[in-house]
Amino acid sequence: MPEDLAIRIEDLSITYKVSLEAKRTLKNAVMRASMKQKQRTRTIEAIKHMTLDVPHGSVLGIVGSNGAGKSTLMRCIAGILSPTDGRVVVNGKISTLLALGVGFNPALSGRDNIILGGLASGLNMDEISNKTDEIADFAALPDGFIDLPVRTYSSGMYGRLSFAVAVSMTPDILLLDEALSAGDAAFKEKSFERMRQLCAEARTILIVSHALATVTDLCDTAIWMHKGQMLAKGKPDEIVDDYLKFLNVGSLPSNYEDM
Amino acid sequence: MPVNENFVPKIQVFEPHRASLPPLIPYIKEFWTRRAFATELAKFNDKAEYLDSRLGKVWLVLNPLLLGFVYYLVVTIIRPGGTLPGLTRLDHLLIGLFTFYFAQNCVTAGALSITMGGRLILNQAFPRALLPFSCAIQAFQQFLPTIPVYIFILVAGKWAYPTTIVPGWTWHFLWIPFILICTGLTGFGLALVFATLNVYFRDTNKLLTYITRIWMYLSPVLWLPNSLRGHMKILLWVNPLGPVLNATSRVWVSGETLNKETLVGCVFWAGASILIGGYFFISRERDFAIRI
């Protein structure tokens, strides 16, 4: 893989089977076996033959409707889901913020959760100890809240703390899935500022967002995903325009019909 | 945009896999590097579990202790007298029960660790075995306070009933760390098996409630290892916890050393549980994010 690339995706396909049974249980499996029935499953093609190169230092926005395969793609790049075909090569340390509060325990204090969330993200104890105050400052929690149980936090405070933990790392590649929706307008601006700072440090950032302004403001490249396929790659403004037209009209623009 | 000069390349390749093991050396390295996550998770789960309870961590000792007295009443009613003098039978039962619960807690909490850790599994990449490992650490942390309680009861029992057997200091007590390591490894290995099964069949945990109950009755906790006769002695060897509970009784209650059969049995079950559980779990853990 060329050294200037952070991520190379080669003919990636991800397919998985989901059971149509309400709950997969041993009892149902035994019943099925005794009646010589097969398990009823449905095959989902989440990603279809996708190829993409992401250079170091780029900020890539990913847009698309629900079920387009955006989150699946992020999870595959992070190594959480395995490809069915093709391969993904990642060059660098990855940090993910695919959901808010991952690893958090609501019964514990903010300080305890910074340790848990940080360790879950791959930081070590020394790094967390050095960064606890910085994280608490970034999350802008009201006085004393850092030592209160997280279940007493407002959803905004919870989101801000989660975001602060994720961006406290200095990853080479940062994967964000709707994370910039955390907090109020002031915190959003602070998040954007942190994103810009990461970009300036030549970090590679992938952002999945339904807030299209985020994509046009922060990203230097964007892709549009639709039903598991990458329909287009280009400048964020153009991709967002095409995507908005599709959303308004409800059918793919004529130049994408063959895809 | 220029590439950061401090950037340290670390290439990871994600490719299709079948039901086979991932490269084990990187897996074990990452497991070791991130062990602090498992130990802190165990510490914080323990803290959160007893945060709202007035008696707090006292329950960690009270629970098995009360259960021990209940079982002591049951066994003395069924077989009054017995062959052991004073409160020796109670001592055997308590240390057996505490050790059994250490292993059982590894298995039952570990079995749920993957299905309960759905958000972590779906959103972070890390060796999944860290989650059941964290449960094993938590079970060990919960076992530790029962040791001074056991010693207190032993001494108090001797004072109240002078015929109670209390082994004096012996170098054979140095076997205790070995027994605990074997118990922990056996429990962790079995937790890996049940954690995987629970991902595929969500009622495994319900079944486990009955399995652990039967398992205890088949283990030398309520009965003495030397009370088995004839072909029933096989119970001590086909049961993964048979050898360690036999060893527990020998060392803790009688102050004896381990015989060769018990030693081999402890090592065999600890090794077999880790190897079989590890293979079963690690070869399937890349499917967990899809199946959760």
Coordinates of C-alpha atoms in Angstrom, one line a residue:
Chain A
M1 CA 0.0 0.0 0.0
P2 CA 1.4 3.5 -0.9
E3 CA 2.7 5.3 2.2
D4 CA 0.5 8.3 1.6
L5 CA -2.7 6.3 2.1
A6 CA -4.3 5.9 5.5
I7 CA -7.0 3.5 4.3
R8 CA -7.3 1.3 1.2
I9 CA -10.5 -0.5 0.6
E10 CA -10.3 -3.1 -2.2
D11 CA -13.5 -4.6 -3.7
L12 CA -15.1 -4.8 -0.2
S13 CA -18.3 -6.7 0.2
I14 CA -20.0 -7.4 3.5
T15 CA -22.8 -9.9 3.6
Y16 CA -24.4 -11.4 6.7
K17 CA -27.4 -13.5 7.5
V18 CA -29.9 -12.5 10.0
S19 CA -32.2 -15.0 11.7
L20 CA -35.9 -14.4 11.1
E21 CA -36.7 -16.0 14.5
A22 CA -37.8 -13.6 17.2
K23 CA -35.1 -15.0 19.5
R24 CA -32.3 -17.5 18.8
T25 CA -32.6 -20.1 21.5
L26 CA -31.3 -23.6 22.2
K27 CA -35.0 -24.7 22.6
N28 CA -35.8 -23.4 19.1
A29 CA -32.7 -25.1 17.7
V30 CA -33.7 -28.4 19.2
M31 CA -37.3 -28.1 18.0
R32 CA -36.1 -27.3 14.5
A33 CA -33.7 -30.2 14.5
S34 CA -36.4 -32.6 15.7
M35 CA -38.7 -31.5 12.9
K36 CA -35.8 -31.5 10.4
Q37 CA -36.4 -27.8 9.6
K38 CA -33.8 -25.3 8.6
Q39 CA -33.3 -22.0 10.3
R40 CA -35.1 -19.2 8.5
T41 CA -32.6 -16.5 7.6
R42 CA -32.4 -13.4 5.4
T43 CA -29.2 -12.4 3.7
I44 CA -28.2 -8.8 4.0
E45 CA -25.7 -7.3 1.5
A46 CA -24.5 -4.4 3.6
I47 CA -21.6 -3.4 1.3
K48 CA -21.3 -4.4 -2.3
H49 CA -17.9 -4.4 -4.1
M50 CA -16.6 -1.1 -2.8
T51 CA -13.2 0.3 -3.6
L52 CA -11.8 3.5 -2.1
D53 CA -8.5 5.0 -1.1
V54 CA -8.3 7.5 1.7
P55 CA -5.1 9.6 1.8
H56 CA -3.5 10.6 5.2
G57 CA -4.7 13.9 6.4
S58 CA -8.0 13.9 4.5
V59 CA -11.4 14.5 6.1
L60 CA -13.9 12.2 4.3
G61 CA -17.6 12.7 4.7
I62 CA -20.0 9.8 4.1
V63 CA -23.6 10.6 3.3
G64 CA -26.4 8.3 2.5
S65 CA -29.9 7.2 3.6
N66 CA -30.5 4.8 6.4
G67 CA -29.5 1.3 5.5
A68 CA -26.9 2.6 3.0
G69 CA -24.1 0.7 4.7
K70 CA -22.3 3.8 6.2
S71 CA -22.0 2.4 9.8
T72 CA -21.1 -1.1 8.5
L73 CA -18.3 0.5 6.5
M74 CA -17.0 2.4 9.5
R75 CA -17.1 -0.8 11.7
C76 CA -15.2 -2.7 9.0
I77 CA -12.5 -0.1 8.8
A78 CA -12.3 -0.2 12.6
G79 CA -11.8 -4.0 12.5
I80 CA -15.1 -4.6 14.4
L81 CA -16.8 -6.4 11.4
S82 CA -14.9 -8.7 9.0
P83 CA -15.2 -8.4 5.2
T84 CA -17.0 -11.2 3.4
D85 CA -15.0 -10.4 0.2
G86 CA -12.2 -8.0 -0.6
R87 CA -10.0 -6.4 2.0
V88 CA -9.4 -3.3 4.0
V89 CA -5.9 -2.1 4.8
V90 CA -5.5 0.5 7.5
N91 CA -2.2 2.4 8.1
G92 CA -2.3 4.0 11.5
K93 CA -3.8 3.9 15.0
I94 CA -7.6 4.2 14.9
S95 CA -10.0 5.8 17.3
T96 CA -13.7 5.3 17.0
L97 CA -16.6 7.4 18.1
L98 CA -19.4 5.3 16.6
A99 CA -21.8 5.8 19.5
L100 CA -21.8 8.0 22.6
G101 CA -20.9 6.6 26.0
V102 CA -19.4 3.3 24.9
G103 CA -17.9 1.6 27.9
F104 CA -19.6 4.0 30.3
N105 CA -21.4 2.7 33.4
P106 CA -24.2 5.1 34.4
A107 CA -23.9 4.2 38.1
L108 CA -20.3 5.5 38.2
S109 CA -19.0 9.0 38.3
G110 CA -17.8 11.0 35.3
R111 CA -14.2 10.6 36.5
D112 CA -14.5 6.8 36.7
N113 CA -16.2 6.8 33.3
I114 CA -13.3 8.8 31.8
I115 CA -11.0 5.9 32.9
L116 CA -13.4 3.2 31.6
G117 CA -14.1 5.0 28.3
G118 CA -10.5 5.8 27.8
L119 CA -9.3 2.3 28.4
A120 CA -12.1 1.0 26.1
S121 CA -10.8 3.4 23.4
G122 CA -7.3 2.0 23.8
L123 CA -5.6 4.6 26.0
N124 CA -3.4 3.4 28.8
M125 CA -3.7 4.4 32.5
D126 CA -0.9 6.9 32.3
E127 CA -2.3 8.6 29.3
I128 CA -5.7 8.8 31.0
S129 CA -4.3 10.1 34.2
N130 CA -2.6 12.9 32.3
K131 CA -5.7 13.7 30.3
T132 CA -8.5 13.5 32.9
D133 CA -8.5 17.2 33.7
E134 CA -8.2 18.1 30.0
I135 CA -11.1 15.8 29.2
A136 CA -13.2 17.2 32.0
D137 CA -12.4 20.8 30.8
F138 CA -13.3 20.0 27.2
A139 CA -16.6 18.4 28.3
A140 CA -17.4 21.7 30.1
L141 CA -19.3 20.0 32.9
P142 CA -20.7 22.2 35.6
D143 CA -18.7 22.4 38.9
G144 CA -18.7 19.2 40.9
F145 CA -20.4 17.1 38.2
I146 CA -17.3 15.2 37.3
D147 CA -17.6 13.3 40.6
L148 CA -21.3 12.6 40.4
P149 CA -22.8 9.5 38.8
V150 CA -23.2 9.8 35.0
R151 CA -26.9 8.8 35.4
T152 CA -27.5 12.3 36.9
Y153 CA -26.2 14.0 33.8
S154 CA -28.3 15.7 31.2
S155 CA -28.1 14.0 27.7
G156 CA -26.0 17.0 26.5
M157 CA -23.5 16.6 29.4
Y158 CA -23.4 12.8 28.7
G159 CA -22.7 13.4 25.0
R160 CA -20.1 16.1 25.7
L161 CA -18.2 13.8 28.1
S162 CA -18.3 10.9 25.6
F163 CA -17.1 13.1 22.8
A164 CA -14.3 14.6 24.9
V165 CA -13.0 11.1 25.8
A166 CA -13.0 10.0 22.1
V167 CA -11.1 13.1 20.8
S168 CA -8.7 13.1 23.7
M169 CA -6.8 10.4 21.9
T170 CA -4.3 11.4 19.2
P171 CA -5.3 8.8 16.7
D172 CA -3.9 8.7 13.2
I173 CA -7.4 7.9 12.0
L174 CA -10.6 9.0 13.7
L175 CA -13.9 7.5 12.8
L176 CA -17.0 9.5 13.8
D177 CA -20.6 8.4 13.3
E178 CA -23.0 11.2 14.1
A179 CA -20.9 12.2 17.1
L180 CA -20.9 15.8 16.2
S181 CA -24.5 16.0 17.2
A182 CA -23.5 16.0 20.8
G183 CA -24.2 19.1 22.9
D184 CA -25.5 22.6 22.2
A185 CA -24.4 25.1 19.5
A186 CA -21.5 26.3 21.6
F187 CA -20.2 22.8 22.1
K188 CA -20.7 22.0 18.4
E189 CA -18.5 24.9 17.6
K190 CA -15.9 23.6 20.1
S191 CA -16.1 20.1 18.5
F192 CA -15.6 21.6 15.0
E193 CA -12.6 23.4 16.3
R194 CA -11.2 20.2 17.7
M195 CA -11.8 18.5 14.4
R196 CA -10.0 21.3 12.5
Q197 CA -7.1 20.9 15.0
L198 CA -6.9 17.2 14.3
C199 CA -7.0 17.9 10.6
A200 CA -4.2 20.4 11.0
E201 CA -2.2 17.7 12.7
A202 CA -2.6 15.6 9.6
R203 CA -5.0 13.2 11.2
T204 CA -7.3 11.3 8.9
I205 CA -11.0 11.7 9.8
L206 CA -14.0 9.9 8.4
I207 CA -17.4 11.4 9.3
V208 CA -20.7 9.8 8.8
S209 CA -23.4 12.5 9.2
H210 CA -27.0 13.2 8.3
A211 CA -26.3 16.8 9.1
L212 CA -25.1 17.7 5.6
A213 CA -23.7 21.1 6.7
T214 CA -21.1 19.2 8.8
V215 CA -19.9 17.4 5.7
T216 CA -19.6 20.6 3.6
D217 CA -18.0 22.5 6.5
L218 CA -15.4 20.0 7.7
C219 CA -14.7 17.6 4.9
D220 CA -12.4 17.9 1.9
T221 CA -13.9 14.9 0.1
A222 CA -17.2 13.1 0.4
I223 CA -18.7 9.9 -0.8
W224 CA -22.4 9.0 -1.3
M225 CA -23.4 5.5 -0.3
H226 CA -26.7 4.0 -1.4
K227 CA -27.9 0.4 -0.7
G228 CA -24.4 -0.8 0.0
Q229 CA -22.7 0.8 -3.0
M230 CA -20.6 3.8 -3.3
L231 CA -22.5 5.9 -5.8
A232 CA -20.1 8.9 -6.0
K233 CA -17.0 10.4 -4.7
G234 CA -16.0 14.0 -5.1
K235 CA -16.1 17.5 -3.6
P236 CA -18.5 17.7 -0.6
D237 CA -20.6 20.5 -2.1
E238 CA -21.3 18.5 -5.3
I239 CA -22.0 15.2 -3.5
V240 CA -24.3 16.9 -1.0
D241 CA -26.2 18.7 -3.8
D242 CA -26.7 15.4 -5.7
Y243 CA -27.7 13.7 -2.5
L244 CA -30.2 16.5 -1.6
K245 CA -31.7 16.3 -5.1
F246 CA -32.2 12.5 -4.6
L247 CA -33.8 13.1 -1.2
N248 CA -36.2 15.6 -2.7
V249 CA -37.0 13.7 -5.9
G250 CA -36.9 10.2 -4.4
S251 CA -35.1 8.6 -7.3
L252 CA -31.4 8.5 -8.3
P253 CA -30.2 11.3 -10.6
S254 CA -29.9 10.1 -14.2
N255 CA -26.1 10.0 -14.1
Y256 CA -26.2 7.4 -11.3
E257 CA -28.9 5.1 -12.8
D258 CA -26.4 2.7 -14.3
M259 CA -24.7 2.1 -11.0
Chain B
M1 CA -1.7 18.2 3.6
P2 CA 1.6 17.0 4.8
V3 CA 1.8 13.7 6.7
N4 CA 2.6 14.1 10.4
E5 CA 6.3 13.3 10.9
N6 CA 5.6 11.7 14.2
F7 CA 3.3 9.2 12.5
V8 CA 4.3 5.7 13.4
P9 CA 3.0 3.3 10.6
K10 CA 0.9 0.5 11.9
I11 CA -0.6 -1.6 9.1
Q12 CA -3.6 -3.6 9.8
V13 CA -5.2 -5.8 7.2
F14 CA -8.8 -7.0 7.5
E15 CA -9.7 -9.9 5.3
P16 CA -12.5 -12.5 5.1
H17 CA -12.2 -15.3 7.6
R18 CA -13.8 -18.6 8.1
A19 CA -14.2 -20.3 11.5
S20 CA -10.5 -20.3 12.2
L21 CA -8.2 -18.6 14.7
P22 CA -6.8 -15.1 13.9
P23 CA -3.0 -14.7 14.1
L24 CA -2.5 -15.7 17.8
I25 CA 0.6 -13.8 18.6
P26 CA -0.8 -10.3 17.8
Y27 CA -4.0 -11.3 19.5
I28 CA -2.2 -12.3 22.7
K29 CA 0.0 -9.2 22.6
E30 CA -3.0 -6.9 22.3
F31 CA -4.8 -8.9 25.0
W32 CA -1.8 -8.3 27.3
T33 CA -1.4 -4.7 26.3
R34 CA -5.0 -4.0 27.1
R35 CA -5.2 -6.0 30.3
A36 CA -5.7 -2.8 32.3
F37 CA -9.1 -2.5 30.6
A38 CA -10.1 -5.8 32.1
T39 CA -8.8 -5.1 35.6
E40 CA -10.4 -1.7 35.8
L41 CA -13.7 -2.9 34.3
A42 CA -13.7 -5.6 37.0
K43 CA -12.9 -3.0 39.7
F44 CA -15.6 -0.5 38.5
N45 CA -18.2 -3.2 38.0
D46 CA -17.6 -4.4 41.5
K47 CA -17.9 -0.8 42.7
A48 CA -21.1 -0.1 40.8
E49 CA -22.7 -3.4 41.9
Y50 CA -22.6 -2.6 45.5
L51 CA -22.9 1.2 45.3
D52 CA -26.6 1.4 46.2
S53 CA -26.5 -1.4 48.9
R54 CA -26.4 -0.3 52.5
L55 CA -24.2 -3.2 53.5
G56 CA -22.1 -2.7 50.3
K57 CA -19.3 -5.2 49.9
V58 CA -20.2 -7.0 53.1
W59 CA -22.6 -8.9 50.9
L60 CA -19.7 -10.5 49.2
V61 CA -18.9 -12.4 52.4
L62 CA -22.4 -12.6 53.8
N63 CA -23.8 -14.3 50.7
P64 CA -21.6 -17.4 50.6
L65 CA -21.4 -17.5 54.4
L66 CA -25.2 -17.6 54.9
L67 CA -25.4 -20.2 52.1
G68 CA -22.7 -22.2 53.8
F69 CA -24.7 -22.3 57.1
V70 CA -27.8 -23.3 55.1
Y71 CA -26.1 -26.2 53.5
Y72 CA -24.4 -27.1 56.8
L73 CA -27.9 -27.4 58.4
V74 CA -29.1 -29.5 55.4
V75 CA -26.2 -31.9 55.4
T76 CA -26.1 -32.3 59.2
I77 CA -29.9 -33.0 59.2
I78 CA -29.5 -35.6 56.4
R79 CA -26.3 -37.2 57.9
P80 CA -26.1 -36.2 61.6
G81 CA -22.8 -36.8 63.2
G82 CA -20.6 -37.7 60.3
T83 CA -17.1 -38.8 60.5
L84 CA -15.4 -35.5 61.1
P85 CA -14.9 -34.1 64.6
G86 CA -16.2 -30.7 65.9
L87 CA -16.9 -28.2 63.2
T88 CA -14.4 -29.7 60.7
R89 CA -17.3 -30.6 58.4
L90 CA -18.5 -27.0 58.4
D91 CA -14.9 -25.8 57.6
H92 CA -14.7 -28.3 54.6
L93 CA -18.1 -27.1 53.4
L94 CA -17.3 -23.4 53.7
I95 CA -13.9 -23.4 51.9
G96 CA -15.3 -25.8 49.3
L97 CA -18.3 -23.5 48.8
F98 CA -16.1 -20.3 48.6
T99 CA -13.9 -21.9 46.0
F100 CA -16.8 -23.3 44.0
Y101 CA -18.4 -19.9 44.0
F102 CA -15.2 -18.3 42.7
A103 CA -15.3 -20.7 39.7
Q104 CA -19.1 -20.4 39.3
N105 CA -19.0 -16.6 39.3
C106 CA -16.3 -16.7 36.6
V107 CA -18.6 -18.9 34.5
T108 CA -22.0 -17.3 35.1
A109 CA -20.8 -13.6 34.8
G110 CA -18.5 -14.5 31.9
A111 CA -21.3 -16.2 30.0
L112 CA -23.2 -13.0 30.0
S113 CA -20.3 -10.7 29.3
I114 CA -20.5 -10.7 25.5
T115 CA -24.3 -10.4 25.1
M116 CA -24.4 -7.7 27.9
G117 CA -21.4 -5.9 26.4
G118 CA -23.2 -5.3 23.1
R119 CA -22.4 -1.5 22.8
L120 CA -18.7 -2.2 23.4
I121 CA -18.7 -5.1 21.0
L122 CA -20.4 -3.0 18.3
N123 CA -18.4 0.1 18.7
Q124 CA -14.8 -0.8 19.7
A125 CA -12.3 -3.2 18.3
F126 CA -10.4 -5.1 21.1
P127 CA -9.8 -8.8 21.9
R128 CA -13.3 -9.9 23.0
A129 CA -11.8 -12.4 25.5
L130 CA -11.0 -9.3 27.7
L131 CA -14.7 -9.2 28.7
P132 CA -15.0 -12.7 30.3
F133 CA -11.4 -12.2 31.6
S134 CA -12.7 -9.1 33.5
C135 CA -15.4 -11.3 35.0
A136 CA -12.8 -13.8 36.1
I137 CA -10.9 -11.0 37.8
Q138 CA -14.0 -9.7 39.5
A139 CA -14.9 -13.2 40.7
F140 CA -11.4 -13.5 42.2
Q141 CA -11.7 -10.0 43.9
Q142 CA -15.0 -11.2 45.4
F143 CA -13.4 -14.5 46.5
L144 CA -10.5 -12.8 48.4
P145 CA -12.4 -11.4 51.4
T146 CA -13.8 -14.9 52.1
I147 CA -10.3 -16.1 53.1
P148 CA -10.0 -14.1 56.3
V149 CA -13.6 -15.0 57.1
Y150 CA -12.8 -18.7 56.7
I151 CA -9.8 -18.4 58.9
F152 CA -11.8 -16.6 61.6
I153 CA -14.5 -19.3 61.5
L154 CA -11.8 -22.0 61.7
V155 CA -10.2 -20.4 64.8
A156 CA -13.5 -19.6 66.4
G157 CA -14.7 -23.2 65.7
K158 CA -11.6 -24.6 67.4
W159 CA -12.2 -22.4 70.4
A160 CA -15.9 -23.4 70.7
Y161 CA -15.4 -27.1 69.8
P162 CA -11.8 -28.1 70.7
T163 CA -12.1 -31.3 68.7
T164 CA -12.3 -29.4 65.4
I165 CA -9.3 -30.2 63.2
V166 CA -7.2 -27.1 62.6
P167 CA -4.0 -27.7 60.6
G168 CA -1.1 -25.8 62.1
W169 CA 1.3 -23.9 59.9
T170 CA 2.7 -26.2 57.1
W171 CA 4.6 -25.5 53.9
H172 CA 1.8 -27.3 52.2
F173 CA -0.2 -24.1 52.3
L174 CA 2.1 -22.9 49.5
W175 CA -0.1 -25.0 47.2
I176 CA -3.0 -22.5 47.8
P177 CA -1.9 -20.0 45.1
F178 CA -1.5 -22.9 42.7
I179 CA -5.0 -24.2 43.5
L180 CA -6.5 -20.7 43.0
I181 CA -4.7 -20.2 39.7
C182 CA -6.1 -23.5 38.5
T183 CA -9.6 -22.7 39.7
G184 CA -9.4 -19.3 38.0
L185 CA -8.1 -20.7 34.7
T186 CA -10.7 -23.5 34.7
G187 CA -13.5 -21.0 35.4
F188 CA -12.2 -18.6 32.8
G189 CA -11.9 -21.3 30.2
L190 CA -15.5 -22.5 30.8
A191 CA -16.7 -18.9 30.8
L192 CA -15.3 -18.6 27.2
V193 CA -17.3 -21.6 26.1
F194 CA -20.6 -20.4 27.7
A195 CA -20.1 -16.8 26.6
T196 CA -19.8 -18.1 23.0
L197 CA -22.8 -20.4 23.3
N198 CA -24.8 -17.5 24.8
V199 CA -24.2 -15.5 21.6
Y200 CA -25.6 -18.2 19.4
F201 CA -28.4 -19.4 21.8
R202 CA -29.7 -16.7 24.2
D203 CA -31.3 -19.2 26.6
T204 CA -27.9 -20.8 27.4
N205 CA -27.8 -18.6 30.5
K206 CA -31.0 -20.1 31.8
L207 CA -29.7 -23.6 31.3
L208 CA -26.5 -22.5 33.1
T209 CA -28.5 -21.9 36.3
Y210 CA -29.4 -25.6 36.4
I211 CA -26.0 -26.8 35.2
T212 CA -24.2 -24.9 38.0
R213 CA -26.6 -26.3 40.6
I214 CA -26.1 -29.9 39.5
W215 CA -22.4 -29.2 39.1
M216 CA -22.1 -28.2 42.8
Y217 CA -24.0 -31.3 44.0
L218 CA -21.6 -33.4 41.9
S219 CA -18.5 -31.6 43.3
P220 CA -16.9 -32.4 46.7
V221 CA -18.4 -29.5 48.5
L222 CA -21.4 -31.0 50.4
W223 CA -19.6 -34.3 50.6
L224 CA -16.0 -35.3 51.3
P225 CA -13.7 -36.5 48.5
N226 CA -12.8 -39.6 50.3
S227 CA -16.4 -40.6 50.9
L228 CA -16.7 -41.8 47.3
R229 CA -16.5 -45.6 46.8
G230 CA -15.9 -47.8 43.7
H231 CA -16.7 -46.4 40.3
M232 CA -18.3 -43.2 41.9
K233 CA -14.7 -42.0 42.4
I234 CA -14.7 -41.0 38.7
L235 CA -16.8 -38.0 39.8
L236 CA -13.6 -36.5 41.1
W237 CA -11.9 -36.6 37.7
V238 CA -14.7 -36.1 35.1
N239 CA -15.8 -32.9 36.9
P240 CA -13.6 -29.9 35.8
L241 CA -13.7 -28.7 39.4
G242 CA -13.3 -32.1 41.0
P243 CA -9.5 -32.0 41.3
V244 CA -9.2 -28.4 42.6
L245 CA -11.9 -28.9 45.2
N246 CA -10.3 -32.2 46.2
A247 CA -7.0 -30.2 46.5
T248 CA -8.8 -27.4 48.4
S249 CA -10.1 -29.9 51.0
R250 CA -6.7 -31.6 51.4
V251 CA -4.7 -28.4 51.8
W252 CA -7.1 -26.0 53.6
V253 CA -8.8 -28.5 55.9
S254 CA -6.3 -31.2 56.5
G255 CA -3.0 -29.3 55.8
E256 CA -1.9 -32.2 53.5
T257 CA 0.1 -31.9 50.4
L258 CA -1.3 -32.7 46.9
N259 CA -0.9 -36.2 45.6
K260 CA 0.2 -36.8 42.1
E261 CA -3.3 -37.6 40.7
T262 CA -4.8 -34.4 42.1
L263 CA -1.9 -32.3 40.9
V264 CA -2.2 -33.8 37.3
G265 CA -6.1 -33.4 37.5
C266 CA -5.8 -29.7 38.4
V267 CA -3.3 -28.9 35.6
F268 CA -5.2 -31.0 33.1
W269 CA -8.6 -29.3 33.6
A270 CA -7.1 -25.8 33.8
G271 CA -5.2 -26.4 30.6
A272 CA -8.0 -28.2 28.8
S273 CA -10.5 -25.5 29.7
I274 CA -8.3 -22.7 28.5
L275 CA -7.4 -24.5 25.3
I276 CA -10.9 -25.6 24.4
G277 CA -12.6 -22.5 25.6
G278 CA -10.0 -20.2 24.0
Y279 CA -10.2 -22.0 20.6
F280 CA -14.0 -22.0 20.7
F281 CA -14.2 -18.3 21.6
I282 CA -11.4 -16.8 19.6
S283 CA -12.3 -18.6 16.4
R284 CA -15.8 -17.2 16.6
E285 CA -15.4 -13.8 18.2
R286 CA -15.3 -12.0 14.8
D287 CA -18.9 -13.0 14.3
F288 CA -20.0 -11.5 17.6
A289 CA -20.7 -8.0 16.3
I290 CA -23.1 -9.4 13.7
R291 CA -24.9 -11.8 16.0
I292 CA -25.4 -9.4 18.9

